[in-house]
Each structure stands twice: as structure tokens, then as C-alpha cells.
PDB file of C-alpha atoms in Angstrom:
ATOM      1  CA  MET A   4       0.000   0.000   0.000  1.00 66.00           C
ATOM      2  CA  LYS A   5       2.797   2.393   0.972  1.00 77.00           C
ATOM      3  CA  ALA A   6       4.714   1.575  -2.232  1.00 81.00           C
ATOM      4  CA  LYS A   7       1.631   2.365  -4.362  1.00 84.00           C
ATOM      5  CA  SER A   8       1.208   5.784  -2.727  1.00 86.00           C
ATOM      6  CA  SER A   9       4.903   6.568  -3.271  1.00 87.00           C
ATOM      7  CA  VAL A  10       4.566   5.683  -6.972  1.00 88.00           C
ATOM      8  CA  LEU A  11       1.416   7.821  -7.196  1.00 88.00           C
ATOM      9  CA  ILE A  12       3.136  10.823  -5.565  1.00 90.00           C
ATOM     10  CA  LEU A  13       6.155  10.398  -7.821  1.00 89.00           C
ATOM     11  CA  GLY A  14       3.856   9.984 -10.839  1.00 91.00           C
ATOM     12  CA  LEU A  15       2.256  13.358 -10.039  1.00 92.00           C
ATOM     13  CA  ALA A  16       5.404  15.186  -8.921  1.00 94.00           C
ATOM     14  CA  ILE A  17       7.494  14.464 -12.013  1.00 94.00           C
ATOM     15  CA  PRO A  18       4.988  15.832 -14.561  1.00 94.00           C
ATOM     16  CA  ILE A  19       4.334  18.885 -12.372  1.00 96.00           C
ATOM     17  CA  LEU A  20       8.054  19.622 -12.020  1.00 96.00           C
ATOM     18  CA  LEU A  21       8.596  19.115 -15.770  1.00 96.00           C
ATOM     19  CA  GLY A  22       5.665  21.435 -16.488  1.00 96.00           C
ATOM     20  CA  VAL A  23       7.051  24.134 -14.182  1.00 96.00           C
ATOM     21  CA  PHE A  24      10.527  23.754 -15.732  1.00 95.00           C
ATOM     22  CA  PHE A  25       9.354  23.951 -19.363  1.00 95.00           C
ATOM     23  CA  GLY A  26       6.721  26.583 -18.586  1.00 96.00           C
ATOM     24  CA  SER A  27       9.344  28.793 -16.919  1.00 94.00           C
ATOM     25  CA  GLY A  28      11.631  28.290 -19.893  1.00 90.00           C
ATOM     26  CA  VAL A  29       8.943  29.218 -22.421  1.00 93.00           C
ATOM     27  CA  TYR A  30       7.890  32.229 -20.318  1.00 93.00           C
ATOM     28  CA  THR A  31      11.502  33.447 -20.061  1.00 84.00           C
ATOM     29  CA  PHE A  32      12.082  32.946 -23.813  1.00 85.00           C
ATOM     30  CA  VAL A  33       8.923  34.904 -24.718  1.00 89.00           C
ATOM     31  CA  ALA A  34       9.477  37.643 -22.107  1.00 86.00           C
ATOM     32  CA  ALA A  35      13.091  38.098 -23.269  1.00 81.00           C
ATOM     33  CA  ASN A  36      11.976  38.294 -26.917  1.00 84.00           C
ATOM     34  CA  GLY A  37      14.063  35.171 -27.592  1.00 85.00           C
ATOM     35  CA  THR A  38      13.395  34.891 -31.316  1.00 89.00           C
ATOM     36  CA  SER A  39      14.909  38.348 -31.872  1.00 88.00           C
ATOM     37  CA  TYR A  40      18.325  36.915 -31.016  1.00 87.00           C
ATOM     38  CA  LEU A  41      18.202  34.745 -34.127  1.00 87.00           C
ATOM     39  CA  SER A  42      18.316  37.853 -36.344  1.00 89.00           C
ATOM     40  CA  ASP A  43      21.147  40.178 -37.397  1.00 90.00           C
ATOM     41  CA  ASN A  44      19.257  43.295 -36.257  1.00 92.00           C
ATOM     42  CA  PRO A  45      21.638  45.506 -34.204  1.00 91.00           C
ATOM     43  CA  ALA A  46      18.718  46.769 -32.112  1.00 90.00           C
ATOM     44  CA  VAL A  47      18.603  43.308 -30.506  1.00 89.00           C
ATOM     45  CA  CYS A  48      21.849  44.098 -28.706  1.00 86.00           C
ATOM     46  CA  VAL A  49      20.074  46.807 -26.717  1.00 86.00           C
ATOM     47  CA  ASN A  50      17.512  44.337 -25.393  1.00 82.00           C
ATOM     48  CA  CYS A  51      20.045  44.490 -22.583  1.00 77.00           C
ATOM     49  CA  HIS A  52      20.463  48.080 -21.388  1.00 77.00           C
ATOM     50  CA  VAL A  53      24.155  47.507 -20.674  1.00 81.00           C
ATOM     51  CA  MET A  54      24.796  47.511 -24.437  1.00 85.00           C
ATOM     52  CA  GLN A  55      23.106  50.882 -25.034  1.00 89.00           C
ATOM     53  CA  GLU A  56      26.401  52.829 -25.065  1.00 88.00           C
ATOM     54  CA  ASN A  57      27.925  50.389 -27.573  1.00 88.00           C
ATOM     55  CA  TYR A  58      24.832  50.550 -29.762  1.00 92.00           C
ATOM     56  CA  ASP A  59      24.779  54.360 -29.664  1.00 92.00           C
ATOM     57  CA  GLY A  60      28.483  54.380 -30.533  1.00 91.00           C
ATOM     58  CA  TRP A  61      27.848  52.078 -33.489  1.00 92.00           C
ATOM     59  CA  LEU A  62      25.052  54.382 -34.698  1.00 91.00           C
ATOM     60  CA  HIS A  63      27.589  57.233 -34.826  1.00 89.00           C
ATOM     61  CA  GLY A  64      30.557  55.114 -35.948  1.00 86.00           C
ATOM     62  CA  SER A  65      32.056  54.800 -39.394  1.00 85.00           C
ATOM     63  CA  HIS A  66      30.811  51.220 -39.880  1.00 90.00           C
ATOM     64  CA  HIS A  67      27.152  52.018 -39.282  1.00 90.00           C
ATOM     65  CA  ALA A  68      26.325  52.057 -43.003  1.00 90.00           C
ATOM     66  CA  VAL A  69      28.220  48.878 -43.892  1.00 93.00           C
ATOM     67  CA  ALA A  70      28.271  46.461 -40.945  1.00 94.00           C
ATOM     68  CA  THR A  71      26.051  45.259 -38.126  1.00 93.00           C
ATOM     69  CA  CYS A  72      27.116  43.910 -34.737  1.00 93.00           C
ATOM     70  CA  ASN A  73      27.059  40.340 -36.051  1.00 94.00           C
ATOM     71  CA  ASP A  74      29.204  41.241 -39.053  1.00 95.00           C
ATOM     72  CA  CYS A  75      32.043  42.154 -36.689  1.00 93.00           C
ATOM     73  CA  HIS A  76      31.425  40.025 -33.592  1.00 93.00           C
ATOM     74  CA  LEU A  77      30.437  36.615 -35.027  1.00 95.00           C
ATOM     75  CA  PRO A  78      32.472  34.216 -37.160  1.00 96.00           C
ATOM     76  CA  HIS A  79      31.600  33.878 -40.823  1.00 95.00           C
ATOM     77  CA  ASN A  80      33.295  30.564 -41.605  1.00 93.00           C
ATOM     78  CA  ASN A  81      30.047  28.536 -41.240  1.00 93.00           C
ATOM     79  CA  ILE A  82      26.545  28.936 -39.842  1.00 94.00           C
ATOM     80  CA  VAL A  83      27.009  26.333 -37.082  1.00 95.00           C
ATOM     81  CA  ASN A  84      30.034  28.182 -35.698  1.00 95.00           C
ATOM     82  CA  LYS A  85      28.228  31.512 -36.035  1.00 94.00           C
ATOM     83  CA  TYR A  86      25.267  30.399 -33.934  1.00 93.00           C
ATOM     84  CA  PHE A  87      27.478  28.495 -31.499  1.00 95.00           C
ATOM     85  CA  VAL A  88      29.475  31.664 -30.760  1.00 95.00           C
ATOM     86  CA  LYS A  89      26.258  33.712 -30.668  1.00 92.00           C
ATOM     87  CA  ALA A  90      24.670  31.315 -28.159  1.00 91.00           C
ATOM     88  CA  SER A  91      27.846  31.140 -26.095  1.00 93.00           C
ATOM     89  CA  ASN A  92      28.123  34.939 -25.956  1.00 90.00           C
ATOM     90  CA  GLY A  93      24.416  35.211 -25.150  1.00 87.00           C
ATOM     91  CA  TRP A  94      24.789  32.748 -22.303  1.00 87.00           C
ATOM     92  CA  HIS A  95      27.793  34.583 -20.851  1.00 88.00           C
ATOM     93  CA  HIS A  96      26.138  37.991 -21.327  1.00 85.00           C
ATOM     94  CA  SER A  97      22.926  36.858 -19.622  1.00 83.00           C
ATOM     95  CA  GLN A  98      24.913  35.469 -16.693  1.00 85.00           C
ATOM     96  CA  ALA A  99      27.078  38.569 -16.344  1.00 85.00           C
ATOM     97  CA  PHE A 100      24.269  41.078 -16.732  1.00 80.00           C
ATOM     98  CA  THR A 101      21.945  39.178 -14.384  1.00 82.00           C
ATOM     99  CA  MET A 102      24.486  38.399 -11.680  1.00 87.00           C
ATOM    100  CA  GLY A 103      26.777  41.427 -12.143  1.00 83.00           C
ATOM    101  CA  GLY A 104      30.502  41.091 -11.930  1.00 79.00           C
ATOM    102  CA  TYR A 105      31.458  42.303 -15.404  1.00 82.00           C
ATOM    103  CA  PRO A 106      33.977  45.084 -16.054  1.00 81.00           C
ATOM    104  CA  ASP A 107      32.656  48.557 -16.822  1.00 78.00           C
ATOM    105  CA  PRO A 108      33.216  49.384 -19.608  1.00 76.00           C
ATOM    106  CA  ILE A 109      32.756  45.822 -20.797  1.00 79.00           C
ATOM    107  CA  ARG A 110      35.835  44.139 -22.296  1.00 81.00           C
ATOM    108  CA  ILE A 111      36.080  41.715 -25.171  1.00 84.00           C
ATOM    109  CA  LYS A 112      37.402  38.219 -24.369  1.00 85.00           C
ATOM    110  CA  PRO A 113      40.427  36.866 -26.259  1.00 82.00           C
ATOM    111  CA  GLY A 114      38.355  34.376 -28.303  1.00 86.00           C
ATOM    112  CA  ASN A 115      35.958  37.120 -29.367  1.00 89.00           C
ATOM    113  CA  ALA A 116      38.892  39.446 -30.131  1.00 86.00           C
ATOM    114  CA  LYS A 117      40.151  36.793 -32.557  1.00 86.00           C
ATOM    115  CA  VAL A 118      36.725  36.653 -34.237  1.00 91.00           C
ATOM    116  CA  LEU A 119      36.688  40.455 -34.436  1.00 90.00           C
ATOM    117  CA  GLU A 120      40.142  40.615 -35.976  1.00 86.00           C
ATOM    118  CA  ASP A 121      39.338  37.839 -38.463  1.00 88.00           C
ATOM    119  CA  ASN A 122      36.326  39.880 -39.570  1.00 92.00           C
ATOM    120  CA  CYS A 123      38.370  43.090 -39.868  1.00 90.00           C
ATOM    121  CA  VAL A 124      40.872  41.248 -42.045  1.00 86.00           C
ATOM    122  CA  ARG A 125      38.105  39.514 -44.049  1.00 90.00           C
ATOM    123  CA  CYS A 126      36.370  42.778 -44.930  1.00 92.00           C
ATOM    124  CA  HIS A 127      39.562  44.785 -45.441  1.00 90.00           C
ATOM    125  CA  ALA A 128      41.649  42.084 -47.133  1.00 86.00           C
ATOM    126  CA  GLY A 129      42.614  44.480 -49.907  1.00 85.00           C
ATOM    127  CA  LEU A 130      44.214  46.788 -47.354  1.00 83.00           C
ATOM    128  CA  THR A 131      45.598  44.253 -44.902  1.00 78.00           C
ATOM    129  CA  GLY A 132      46.870  41.576 -47.285  1.00 75.00           C
ATOM    130  CA  GLU A 133      50.475  42.746 -47.227  1.00 73.00           C
ATOM    131  CA  ILE A 134      50.431  43.218 -43.451  1.00 70.00           C
ATOM    132  CA  THR A 135      48.950  39.814 -42.637  1.00 66.00           C
ATOM    133  CA  ALA A 136      51.124  37.996 -45.179  1.00 64.00           C
ATOM    134  CA  HIS A 137      53.819  37.836 -42.508  1.00 60.00           C
ATOM    135  CA  GLY A 138      51.614  36.797 -39.586  1.00 59.00           C
ATOM    136  CA  THR A 139      48.675  38.021 -37.570  1.00 57.00           C
ATOM    137  CA  LEU A 140      48.099  41.572 -36.498  1.00 58.00           C
ATOM    138  CA  GLY A 141      48.947  40.625 -32.960  1.00 55.00           C
ATOM    139  CA  VAL A 142      45.939  38.940 -31.346  1.00 54.00           C
ATOM    140  CA  PRO A 143      47.378  37.383 -28.214  1.00 53.00           C
ATOM    141  CA  THR A 144      46.975  33.682 -27.616  1.00 47.00           C
ATOM    142  CA  ASP A 145      47.511  34.146 -23.886  1.00 51.00           C
ATOM    143  CA  PRO A 146      44.051  34.776 -22.349  1.00 50.00           C
ATOM    144  CA  ALA A 147      45.680  36.589 -19.419  1.00 56.00           C
ATOM    145  CA  ARG A 148      46.722  39.410 -21.751  1.00 56.00           C
ATOM    146  CA  ARG A 149      44.267  42.203 -22.503  1.00 54.00           C
ATOM    147  CA  ALA A 150      42.895  41.206 -25.885  1.00 49.00           C
ATOM    148  CA  ASP A 151      41.313  44.569 -26.481  1.00 48.00           C
ATOM    149  CA  LEU A 152      44.713  46.222 -26.697  1.00 53.00           C
ATOM    150  CA  TYR A 153      45.901  44.121 -29.627  1.00 59.00           C
ATOM    151  CA  GLY A 154      45.012  43.559 -33.228  1.00 74.00           C
ATOM    152  CA  CYS A 155      43.204  46.005 -35.493  1.00 81.00           C
ATOM    153  CA  VAL A 156      41.472  47.834 -32.637  1.00 79.00           C
ATOM    154  CA  ARG A 157      44.806  48.679 -31.036  1.00 76.00           C
ATOM    155  CA  CYS A 158      45.321  51.373 -33.665  1.00 79.00           C
ATOM    156  CA  HIS A 159      41.662  51.844 -34.639  1.00 83.00           C
ATOM    157  CA  PRO A 160      39.813  51.762 -31.287  1.00 79.00           C
ATOM    158  CA  GLY A 161      36.839  53.907 -32.281  1.00 80.00           C
ATOM    159  CA  VAL A 162      35.969  52.371 -35.617  1.00 83.00           C
ATOM    160  CA  GLY A 163      33.152  50.052 -34.577  1.00 84.00           C
ATOM    161  CA  HIS A 164      31.666  52.011 -31.717  1.00 84.00           C
ATOM    162  CA  GLY A 165      32.516  55.572 -32.669  1.00 74.00           C
ATOM    163  CA  ARG A 166      34.495  56.430 -29.547  1.00 64.00           C
TER     164      ARG A 166
END
């Protein structure tokens, strides 16, 4: 008798817990305008108010007419890698912006600095071909080094965000 009641309680508890888990997930996805993150619209970046300054800088920057956030900050070698990096960045951004603990102003991570530099070189290959023929532009492989001080943005810090 006791075993039957335990099975009954477990049989009710598991579906309820699964419903709460999936319901919370769907609610969060809808409330956070989750489908917008699948687009290349730069306005999506300001879904999080922390990115407002970067978005405003991009609006006034020299790349505004030719490149969006994703053109510079996501890889273009294949769609799987693009959305993997986008999801990974989204996960880290949501954690940092929800829990705090990120530097102000925000800093690019070494892996994302490499993506950024690859995209600079990809779009400006006609200008950078002779420079990169002898190596990279200096993106550090040591994550302890400040990635934002190397590569293309070392000499062109205001290009993307108009600072």
C-alpha cells in the first residue's frame, strides 16, 4: 500500500516539475523576446540596457552604413560556428548582466577578439593583405593578456563604436 502511494506521488510530482521547468523556460524565452536573437538586427543588442552605449556608438561610428554587430562580432566561416558563438556569448552575457561582476566598460574576451580581428581582415583584405602575409596583427593567444589592446582595434579603437 505504501509503495503504491509513493509511486502515485512520484507519478504526479514528475509531470508537475517538468511542467514548471518547461513553462518557466517558455515564459523566459517569450518575455526576453528570444526569437529576436536569431536575427542580425543591431537593435537586438540593446535588449540588454548595458549595451546601449555600444549601440549608440555604433550608430555614430564609421561602420554604421556597412556592418552590423554580427558582421564584426560573429564568425563567418560557417553557420554552425556563427550560432554556437552567438549562443555562447548570449549565455555569458545573460549570466554577467543578471548576476553582475562584469567590467565597466565591458571588455572583449580573447576568443571574441580573434573573431573580431578575423572579420576586420576579411572585410579589409585588400588593405591588410600585405600586413597579414607575414603573420597576424597581434591577437594574443595568452588569455591573461588584454585582448582589447591588440590587433586592429589597437590602432583603430573607435571604428566600430565611434568612440
